[in-house]
Amino acid sequence: MKLVLAFHGTRDPRGAEVCEEIAGLVRPSVDVPVEVAYADVRQPDVRSVVDGPCIVVPVFLAAGYHVRVDIPEQIGNRPAIVTSPLGLDAVPAVRDRLQEAGLRRGDAVVLAAAGSSDARALATVRRAAAMLGAEAVGYVATATPRVPDVVAGLRGRRVAVASWLLAPGTFHGSLAECGADVVSAPIGAHPLVVDVLLRKYYEARAVLLQSA
C-alpha cells in the first residue's frame, strides 16, 4: 500500500517544488510510502506511479476533467481508491494567504482562479468565493470574466485578489499585472492543506480496513 498525491502538473519548476514540499510534509504522518504523480504535463504520470494497491488523493481545487475522467482512466483496473479532491477544503488556507498579503477591512475581494471549460469546476469556484466572502470571481484563462476586467470594475475601492491557485507559475505570475492593490500568494504547502490530505488518506484507509 502507498499514498499517491496526484497533482495537475506544471512546466514551472517552482510548481513541482511545491508538490514535493507538500508530499514531504505528509510523509512523517503516515506509515506508508508517499509518492507524487501528475495527471498531465509532467512525469511521473499517475499511470506509472499507481503500480499496486494505492490510495490516490487528487490535490486539485475542483473536480474537473482530470479528477473525474483522466485520473480514473490512468489508474484503469489497478487496485486503487481515489478520494475526493482537495477542493473547498482549501478555502481556509486561501483566507490565511490573503490575510498574510495585507487584506484590510473594507477591501473588495476577488477570487482569482485558473478557469475551466467544466461547468462543475466553475461551480466549485463560485462556492469557494462565497465561502471566502469574495465579491466577485475572475479567471486567468479558459473562462470569463478575466481577473483584470473584474478588478477594473471595482475601481474606486481597494481591491484584494485571493489566489485560488495551488502553486506559483505563469497563471499566478499574471496576477501581478491585474491592477489589484493586494494579491495573495498561491496556496502552496499550507499546513491546513496537509491536514486535509492526511484526513482524506485516513478516511479512505478506514474504509479499506472495514471492507477487508
PDB file of C-alpha atoms in Angstrom:
ATOM      1  CA  MET A   1       0.000   0.000   0.000  1.00  0.00           C
ATOM      2  CA  LYS A   2       1.129   3.541  -0.694  1.00  0.00           C
ATOM      3  CA  LEU A   3      -0.316   7.028  -0.768  1.00  0.00           C
ATOM      4  CA  VAL A   4      -0.207   8.801  -4.126  1.00  0.00           C
ATOM      5  CA  LEU A   5      -0.681  12.565  -4.209  1.00  0.00           C
ATOM      6  CA  ALA A   6      -1.946  13.340  -7.704  1.00  0.00           C
ATOM      7  CA  PHE A   7      -1.292  16.885  -8.924  1.00  0.00           C
ATOM      8  CA  HIS A   8      -2.216  18.560 -12.192  1.00  0.00           C
ATOM      9  CA  GLY A   9       1.346  19.030 -13.419  1.00  0.00           C
ATOM     10  CA  THR A  10       3.289  22.110 -14.457  1.00  0.00           C
ATOM     11  CA  ARG A  11       6.273  23.038 -16.571  1.00  0.00           C
ATOM     12  CA  ASP A  12       7.342  25.580 -13.968  1.00  0.00           C
ATOM     13  CA  PRO A  13       9.941  24.045 -11.615  1.00  0.00           C
ATOM     14  CA  ARG A  14       8.585  26.155  -8.753  1.00  0.00           C
ATOM     15  CA  GLY A  15       5.278  24.354  -9.064  1.00  0.00           C
ATOM     16  CA  ALA A  16       6.965  20.967  -8.894  1.00  0.00           C
ATOM     17  CA  GLU A  17       8.861  22.122  -5.811  1.00  0.00           C
ATOM     18  CA  VAL A  18       5.567  22.942  -4.088  1.00  0.00           C
ATOM     19  CA  CYS A  19       4.216  19.474  -4.918  1.00  0.00           C
ATOM     20  CA  GLU A  20       7.293  17.838  -3.432  1.00  0.00           C
ATOM     21  CA  GLU A  21       7.123  20.113  -0.393  1.00  0.00           C
ATOM     22  CA  ILE A  22       3.526  19.067   0.262  1.00  0.00           C
ATOM     23  CA  ALA A  23       4.484  15.408  -0.049  1.00  0.00           C
ATOM     24  CA  GLY A  24       7.395  15.967   2.302  1.00  0.00           C
ATOM     25  CA  LEU A  25       5.085  17.386   4.949  1.00  0.00           C
ATOM     26  CA  VAL A  26       2.650  14.490   4.583  1.00  0.00           C
ATOM     27  CA  ARG A  27       5.260  11.712   4.849  1.00  0.00           C
ATOM     28  CA  PRO A  28       6.049  11.944   8.590  1.00  0.00           C
ATOM     29  CA  SER A  29       2.373  11.429   9.467  1.00  0.00           C
ATOM     30  CA  VAL A  30       1.724   8.205   7.545  1.00  0.00           C
ATOM     31  CA  ASP A  31       3.193   4.720   7.761  1.00  0.00           C
ATOM     32  CA  VAL A  32       3.195   4.022   4.008  1.00  0.00           C
ATOM     33  CA  PRO A  33       5.334   5.390   1.159  1.00  0.00           C
ATOM     34  CA  VAL A  34       4.129   8.714  -0.247  1.00  0.00           C
ATOM     35  CA  GLU A  35       4.697   9.404  -3.939  1.00  0.00           C
ATOM     36  CA  VAL A  36       3.917  12.350  -6.202  1.00  0.00           C
ATOM     37  CA  ALA A  37       2.227  11.788  -9.567  1.00  0.00           C
ATOM     38  CA  TYR A  38       0.953  14.157 -12.234  1.00  0.00           C
ATOM     39  CA  ALA A  39      -2.217  13.954 -14.287  1.00  0.00           C
ATOM     40  CA  ASP A  40      -0.766  15.992 -17.146  1.00  0.00           C
ATOM     41  CA  VAL A  41       2.286  17.866 -18.442  1.00  0.00           C
ATOM     42  CA  ARG A  42       4.862  16.382 -16.101  1.00  0.00           C
ATOM     43  CA  GLN A  43       6.260  12.967 -15.232  1.00  0.00           C
ATOM     44  CA  PRO A  44       5.830  10.645 -13.466  1.00  0.00           C
ATOM     45  CA  ASP A  45       2.216  10.320 -14.509  1.00  0.00           C
ATOM     46  CA  VAL A  46      -0.485   8.670 -12.438  1.00  0.00           C
ATOM     47  CA  ARG A  47      -0.440   5.596 -14.667  1.00  0.00           C
ATOM     48  CA  SER A  48       3.183   4.797 -13.858  1.00  0.00           C
ATOM     49  CA  VAL A  49       3.037   5.553 -10.131  1.00  0.00           C
ATOM     50  CA  VAL A  50      -0.130   3.573  -9.368  1.00  0.00           C
ATOM     51  CA  ASP A  51       1.516   0.173  -9.821  1.00  0.00           C
ATOM     52  CA  GLY A  52      -0.170  -1.688  -6.976  1.00  0.00           C
ATOM     53  CA  PRO A  53      -2.552  -1.096  -4.054  1.00  0.00           C
ATOM     54  CA  CYS A  54      -2.797   2.664  -3.509  1.00  0.00           C
ATOM     55  CA  ILE A  55      -4.860   5.414  -2.019  1.00  0.00           C
ATOM     56  CA  VAL A  56      -4.851   8.277  -4.508  1.00  0.00           C
ATOM     57  CA  VAL A  57      -5.631  11.779  -3.261  1.00  0.00           C
ATOM     58  CA  PRO A  58      -6.156  14.322  -6.078  1.00  0.00           C
ATOM     59  CA  VAL A  59      -4.576  17.603  -4.975  1.00  0.00           C
ATOM     60  CA  PHE A  60      -6.916  19.621  -7.167  1.00  0.00           C
ATOM     61  CA  LEU A  61      -9.059  22.614  -6.287  1.00  0.00           C
ATOM     62  CA  ALA A  62     -12.073  21.293  -8.203  1.00  0.00           C
ATOM     63  CA  ALA A  63     -13.343  18.029  -9.636  1.00  0.00           C
ATOM     64  CA  GLY A  64     -12.881  18.911 -13.294  1.00  0.00           C
ATOM     65  CA  TYR A  65     -11.909  16.685 -16.216  1.00  0.00           C
ATOM     66  CA  HIS A  66      -8.621  15.452 -14.741  1.00  0.00           C
ATOM     67  CA  VAL A  67     -10.233  14.346 -11.481  1.00  0.00           C
ATOM     68  CA  ARG A  68     -13.406  12.838 -12.941  1.00  0.00           C
ATOM     69  CA  VAL A  69     -12.020  11.291 -16.142  1.00  0.00           C
ATOM     70  CA  ASP A  70      -8.269  11.448 -16.646  1.00  0.00           C
ATOM     71  CA  ILE A  71      -7.033  10.107 -13.301  1.00  0.00           C
ATOM     72  CA  PRO A  72      -9.509   7.182 -13.200  1.00  0.00           C
ATOM     73  CA  GLU A  73      -8.606   6.290 -16.801  1.00  0.00           C
ATOM     74  CA  GLN A  74      -4.898   6.339 -15.974  1.00  0.00           C
ATOM     75  CA  ILE A  75      -5.498   4.081 -12.980  1.00  0.00           C
ATOM     76  CA  GLY A  76      -7.626   1.674 -15.005  1.00  0.00           C
ATOM     77  CA  ASN A  77      -8.323  -1.580 -13.174  1.00  0.00           C
ATOM     78  CA  ARG A  78      -5.408  -1.305 -10.770  1.00  0.00           C
ATOM     79  CA  PRO A  79      -6.293  -1.758  -7.073  1.00  0.00           C
ATOM     80  CA  ALA A  80      -6.585   1.872  -6.014  1.00  0.00           C
ATOM     81  CA  ILE A  81      -9.037   4.003  -4.074  1.00  0.00           C
ATOM     82  CA  VAL A  82      -9.401   7.581  -5.300  1.00  0.00           C
ATOM     83  CA  THR A  83     -10.588  10.084  -2.707  1.00  0.00           C
ATOM     84  CA  SER A  84     -12.384  13.349  -3.304  1.00  0.00           C
ATOM     85  CA  PRO A  85     -10.101  16.242  -4.330  1.00  0.00           C
ATOM     86  CA  LEU A  86      -8.724  18.945  -2.065  1.00  0.00           C
ATOM     87  CA  GLY A  87     -11.471  21.253  -3.339  1.00  0.00           C
ATOM     88  CA  LEU A  88     -13.336  23.551  -0.995  1.00  0.00           C
ATOM     89  CA  ASP A  89     -11.334  22.328   1.991  1.00  0.00           C
ATOM     90  CA  ALA A  90      -8.627  24.693   0.711  1.00  0.00           C
ATOM     91  CA  VAL A  91     -10.695  27.819   1.429  1.00  0.00           C
ATOM     92  CA  PRO A  92      -9.332  28.385   4.981  1.00  0.00           C
ATOM     93  CA  ALA A  93      -5.782  28.250   3.589  1.00  0.00           C
ATOM     94  CA  VAL A  94      -6.716  30.816   0.918  1.00  0.00           C
ATOM     95  CA  ARG A  95      -8.120  33.058   3.647  1.00  0.00           C
ATOM     96  CA  ASP A  96      -4.828  32.791   5.534  1.00  0.00           C
ATOM     97  CA  ARG A  97      -2.791  33.669   2.441  1.00  0.00           C
ATOM     98  CA  LEU A  98      -4.977  36.708   1.841  1.00  0.00           C
ATOM     99  CA  GLN A  99      -4.523  37.898   5.417  1.00  0.00           C
ATOM    100  CA  GLU A 100      -0.771  37.411   5.081  1.00  0.00           C
ATOM    101  CA  ALA A 101      -0.794  39.538   1.920  1.00  0.00           C
ATOM    102  CA  GLY A 102      -2.271  42.512   3.761  1.00  0.00           C
ATOM    103  CA  LEU A 103      -6.059  42.304   3.481  1.00  0.00           C
ATOM    104  CA  ARG A 104      -7.782  45.258   5.130  1.00  0.00           C
ATOM    105  CA  ARG A 105     -11.309  45.677   6.413  1.00  0.00           C
ATOM    106  CA  GLY A 106     -13.472  47.044   3.617  1.00  0.00           C
ATOM    107  CA  ASP A 107     -11.357  45.676   0.756  1.00  0.00           C
ATOM    108  CA  ALA A 108     -13.235  44.337  -2.249  1.00  0.00           C
ATOM    109  CA  VAL A 109     -12.122  40.708  -2.514  1.00  0.00           C
ATOM    110  CA  VAL A 110     -11.847  38.953  -5.874  1.00  0.00           C
ATOM    111  CA  LEU A 111     -11.201  35.216  -6.050  1.00  0.00           C
ATOM    112  CA  ALA A 112      -8.824  34.524  -8.947  1.00  0.00           C
ATOM    113  CA  ALA A 113      -8.998  31.021 -10.423  1.00  0.00           C
ATOM    114  CA  ALA A 114      -7.323  29.333 -13.362  1.00  0.00           C
ATOM    115  CA  GLY A 115     -10.579  28.752 -15.225  1.00  0.00           C
ATOM    116  CA  SER A 116     -12.087  25.643 -16.742  1.00  0.00           C
ATOM    117  CA  SER A 117     -14.426  24.522 -19.504  1.00  0.00           C
ATOM    118  CA  ASP A 118     -16.100  22.225 -16.959  1.00  0.00           C
ATOM    119  CA  ALA A 119     -19.289  23.739 -15.540  1.00  0.00           C
ATOM    120  CA  ARG A 120     -18.972  21.749 -12.316  1.00  0.00           C
ATOM    121  CA  ALA A 121     -15.451  23.049 -11.734  1.00  0.00           C
ATOM    122  CA  LEU A 122     -16.650  26.625 -12.237  1.00  0.00           C
ATOM    123  CA  ALA A 123     -19.474  25.991  -9.786  1.00  0.00           C
ATOM    124  CA  THR A 124     -16.879  24.932  -7.208  1.00  0.00           C
ATOM    125  CA  VAL A 125     -15.013  28.204  -7.760  1.00  0.00           C
ATOM    126  CA  ARG A 126     -18.194  30.173  -7.144  1.00  0.00           C
ATOM    127  CA  ARG A 127     -18.845  28.215  -3.947  1.00  0.00           C
ATOM    128  CA  ALA A 128     -15.291  28.895  -2.808  1.00  0.00           C
ATOM    129  CA  ALA A 129     -15.807  32.606  -3.442  1.00  0.00           C
ATOM    130  CA  ALA A 130     -18.991  32.589  -1.369  1.00  0.00           C
ATOM    131  CA  MET A 131     -17.254  30.769   1.482  1.00  0.00           C
ATOM    132  CA  LEU A 132     -14.396  33.269   1.357  1.00  0.00           C
ATOM    133  CA  GLY A 133     -16.752  36.239   1.293  1.00  0.00           C
ATOM    134  CA  ALA A 134     -15.404  37.418  -2.062  1.00  0.00           C
ATOM    135  CA  GLU A 135     -17.470  39.922  -4.005  1.00  0.00           C
ATOM    136  CA  ALA A 136     -16.541  38.539  -7.403  1.00  0.00           C
ATOM    137  CA  VAL A 137     -14.722  35.791  -9.284  1.00  0.00           C
ATOM    138  CA  GLY A 138     -12.210  36.316 -12.082  1.00  0.00           C
ATOM    139  CA  TYR A 139     -10.380  33.801 -14.236  1.00  0.00           C
ATOM    140  CA  VAL A 140      -6.845  33.744 -15.586  1.00  0.00           C
ATOM    141  CA  ALA A 141      -7.692  31.615 -18.631  1.00  0.00           C
ATOM    142  CA  THR A 142     -10.377  29.470 -20.287  1.00  0.00           C
ATOM    143  CA  ALA A 143     -13.363  31.119 -18.568  1.00  0.00           C
ATOM    144  CA  THR A 144     -14.675  34.666 -18.226  1.00  0.00           C
ATOM    145  CA  PRO A 145     -14.707  37.265 -16.791  1.00  0.00           C
ATOM    146  CA  ARG A 146     -10.947  37.705 -16.688  1.00  0.00           C
ATOM    147  CA  VAL A 147      -9.317  38.920 -13.483  1.00  0.00           C
ATOM    148  CA  PRO A 148      -8.136  42.357 -14.762  1.00  0.00           C
ATOM    149  CA  ASP A 149     -11.653  43.147 -16.021  1.00  0.00           C
ATOM    150  CA  VAL A 150     -13.183  42.248 -12.671  1.00  0.00           C
ATOM    151  CA  VAL A 151     -10.609  44.334 -10.789  1.00  0.00           C
ATOM    152  CA  ALA A 152     -11.184  47.300 -13.119  1.00  0.00           C
ATOM    153  CA  GLY A 153     -14.914  47.110 -12.433  1.00  0.00           C
ATOM    154  CA  LEU A 154     -14.264  47.522  -8.711  1.00  0.00           C
ATOM    155  CA  ARG A 155     -12.004  50.549  -9.041  1.00  0.00           C
ATOM    156  CA  GLY A 156     -12.705  53.335  -6.584  1.00  0.00           C
ATOM    157  CA  ARG A 157     -12.171  50.820  -3.812  1.00  0.00           C
ATOM    158  CA  ARG A 158      -9.121  48.981  -2.588  1.00  0.00           C
ATOM    159  CA  VAL A 159      -9.102  45.578  -4.274  1.00  0.00           C
ATOM    160  CA  ALA A 160      -7.587  42.395  -2.855  1.00  0.00           C
ATOM    161  CA  VAL A 161      -7.176  39.349  -5.084  1.00  0.00           C
ATOM    162  CA  ALA A 162      -7.250  35.936  -3.414  1.00  0.00           C
ATOM    163  CA  SER A 163      -5.349  33.344  -5.414  1.00  0.00           C
ATOM    164  CA  TRP A 164      -7.329  30.120  -5.976  1.00  0.00           C
ATOM    165  CA  LEU A 165      -4.149  28.545  -7.351  1.00  0.00           C
ATOM    166  CA  LEU A 166      -2.050  25.877  -5.714  1.00  0.00           C
ATOM    167  CA  ALA A 167       1.447  26.835  -6.854  1.00  0.00           C
ATOM    168  CA  PRO A 168       3.451  29.619  -8.484  1.00  0.00           C
ATOM    169  CA  GLY A 169       3.742  29.672 -12.247  1.00  0.00           C
ATOM    170  CA  THR A 170       2.523  31.516 -15.316  1.00  0.00           C
ATOM    171  CA  PHE A 171      -1.054  31.801 -14.086  1.00  0.00           C
ATOM    172  CA  HIS A 172      -0.170  33.254 -10.718  1.00  0.00           C
ATOM    173  CA  GLY A 173       2.512  35.462 -12.264  1.00  0.00           C
ATOM    174  CA  SER A 174      -0.114  37.121 -14.443  1.00  0.00           C
ATOM    175  CA  LEU A 175      -1.971  38.333 -11.358  1.00  0.00           C
ATOM    176  CA  ALA A 176       0.827  40.798 -10.626  1.00  0.00           C
ATOM    177  CA  GLU A 177      -0.424  42.833 -13.602  1.00  0.00           C
ATOM    178  CA  CYS A 178      -4.141  42.648 -12.837  1.00  0.00           C
ATOM    179  CA  GLY A 179      -4.303  46.087 -11.198  1.00  0.00           C
ATOM    180  CA  ALA A 180      -5.226  44.941  -7.691  1.00  0.00           C
ATOM    181  CA  ASP A 181      -3.823  46.577  -4.564  1.00  0.00           C
ATOM    182  CA  VAL A 182      -3.160  43.217  -2.919  1.00  0.00           C
ATOM    183  CA  VAL A 183      -2.561  39.791  -4.454  1.00  0.00           C
ATOM    184  CA  SER A 184      -2.181  36.794  -2.186  1.00  0.00           C
ATOM    185  CA  ALA A 185       0.426  34.096  -2.639  1.00  0.00           C
ATOM    186  CA  PRO A 186      -0.609  30.722  -4.049  1.00  0.00           C
ATOM    187  CA  ILE A 187      -1.965  28.244  -1.515  1.00  0.00           C
ATOM    188  CA  GLY A 188       1.252  26.222  -1.565  1.00  0.00           C
ATOM    189  CA  ALA A 189       2.309  23.836   1.198  1.00  0.00           C
ATOM    190  CA  HIS A 190      -0.019  25.356   3.771  1.00  0.00           C
ATOM    191  CA  PRO A 191      -0.402  23.302   6.982  1.00  0.00           C
ATOM    192  CA  LEU A 192      -4.175  23.247   6.531  1.00  0.00           C
ATOM    193  CA  VAL A 193      -3.732  21.641   3.099  1.00  0.00           C
ATOM    194  CA  VAL A 194      -1.524  18.974   4.619  1.00  0.00           C
ATOM    195  CA  ASP A 195      -4.141  18.326   7.306  1.00  0.00           C
ATOM    196  CA  VAL A 196      -6.858  17.865   4.670  1.00  0.00           C
ATOM    197  CA  LEU A 197      -4.774  15.427   2.628  1.00  0.00           C
ATOM    198  CA  LEU A 198      -3.995  13.381   5.727  1.00  0.00           C
ATOM    199  CA  ARG A 199      -7.657  13.288   6.696  1.00  0.00           C
ATOM    200  CA  LYS A 200      -8.645  12.059   3.235  1.00  0.00           C
ATOM    201  CA  TYR A 201      -5.978   9.358   3.381  1.00  0.00           C
ATOM    202  CA  TYR A 202      -7.006   8.088   6.804  1.00  0.00           C
ATOM    203  CA  GLU A 203     -10.708   8.129   5.920  1.00  0.00           C
ATOM    204  CA  ALA A 204     -10.012   6.037   2.812  1.00  0.00           C
ATOM    205  CA  ARG A 205      -7.777   3.714   4.800  1.00  0.00           C
ATOM    206  CA  ALA A 206     -10.532   3.187   7.372  1.00  0.00           C
ATOM    207  CA  VAL A 207     -12.930   2.199   4.587  1.00  0.00           C
ATOM    208  CA  LEU A 208     -10.368  -0.294   3.298  1.00  0.00           C
ATOM    209  CA  LEU A 209      -9.899  -1.855   6.730  1.00  0.00           C
ATOM    210  CA  GLN A 210     -13.638  -2.148   7.272  1.00  0.00           C
ATOM    211  CA  SER A 211     -14.073  -3.945   3.962  1.00  0.00           C
ATOM    212  CA  ALA A 212     -11.122  -6.290   4.481  1.00  0.00           C
TER     213      ALA A 212
END
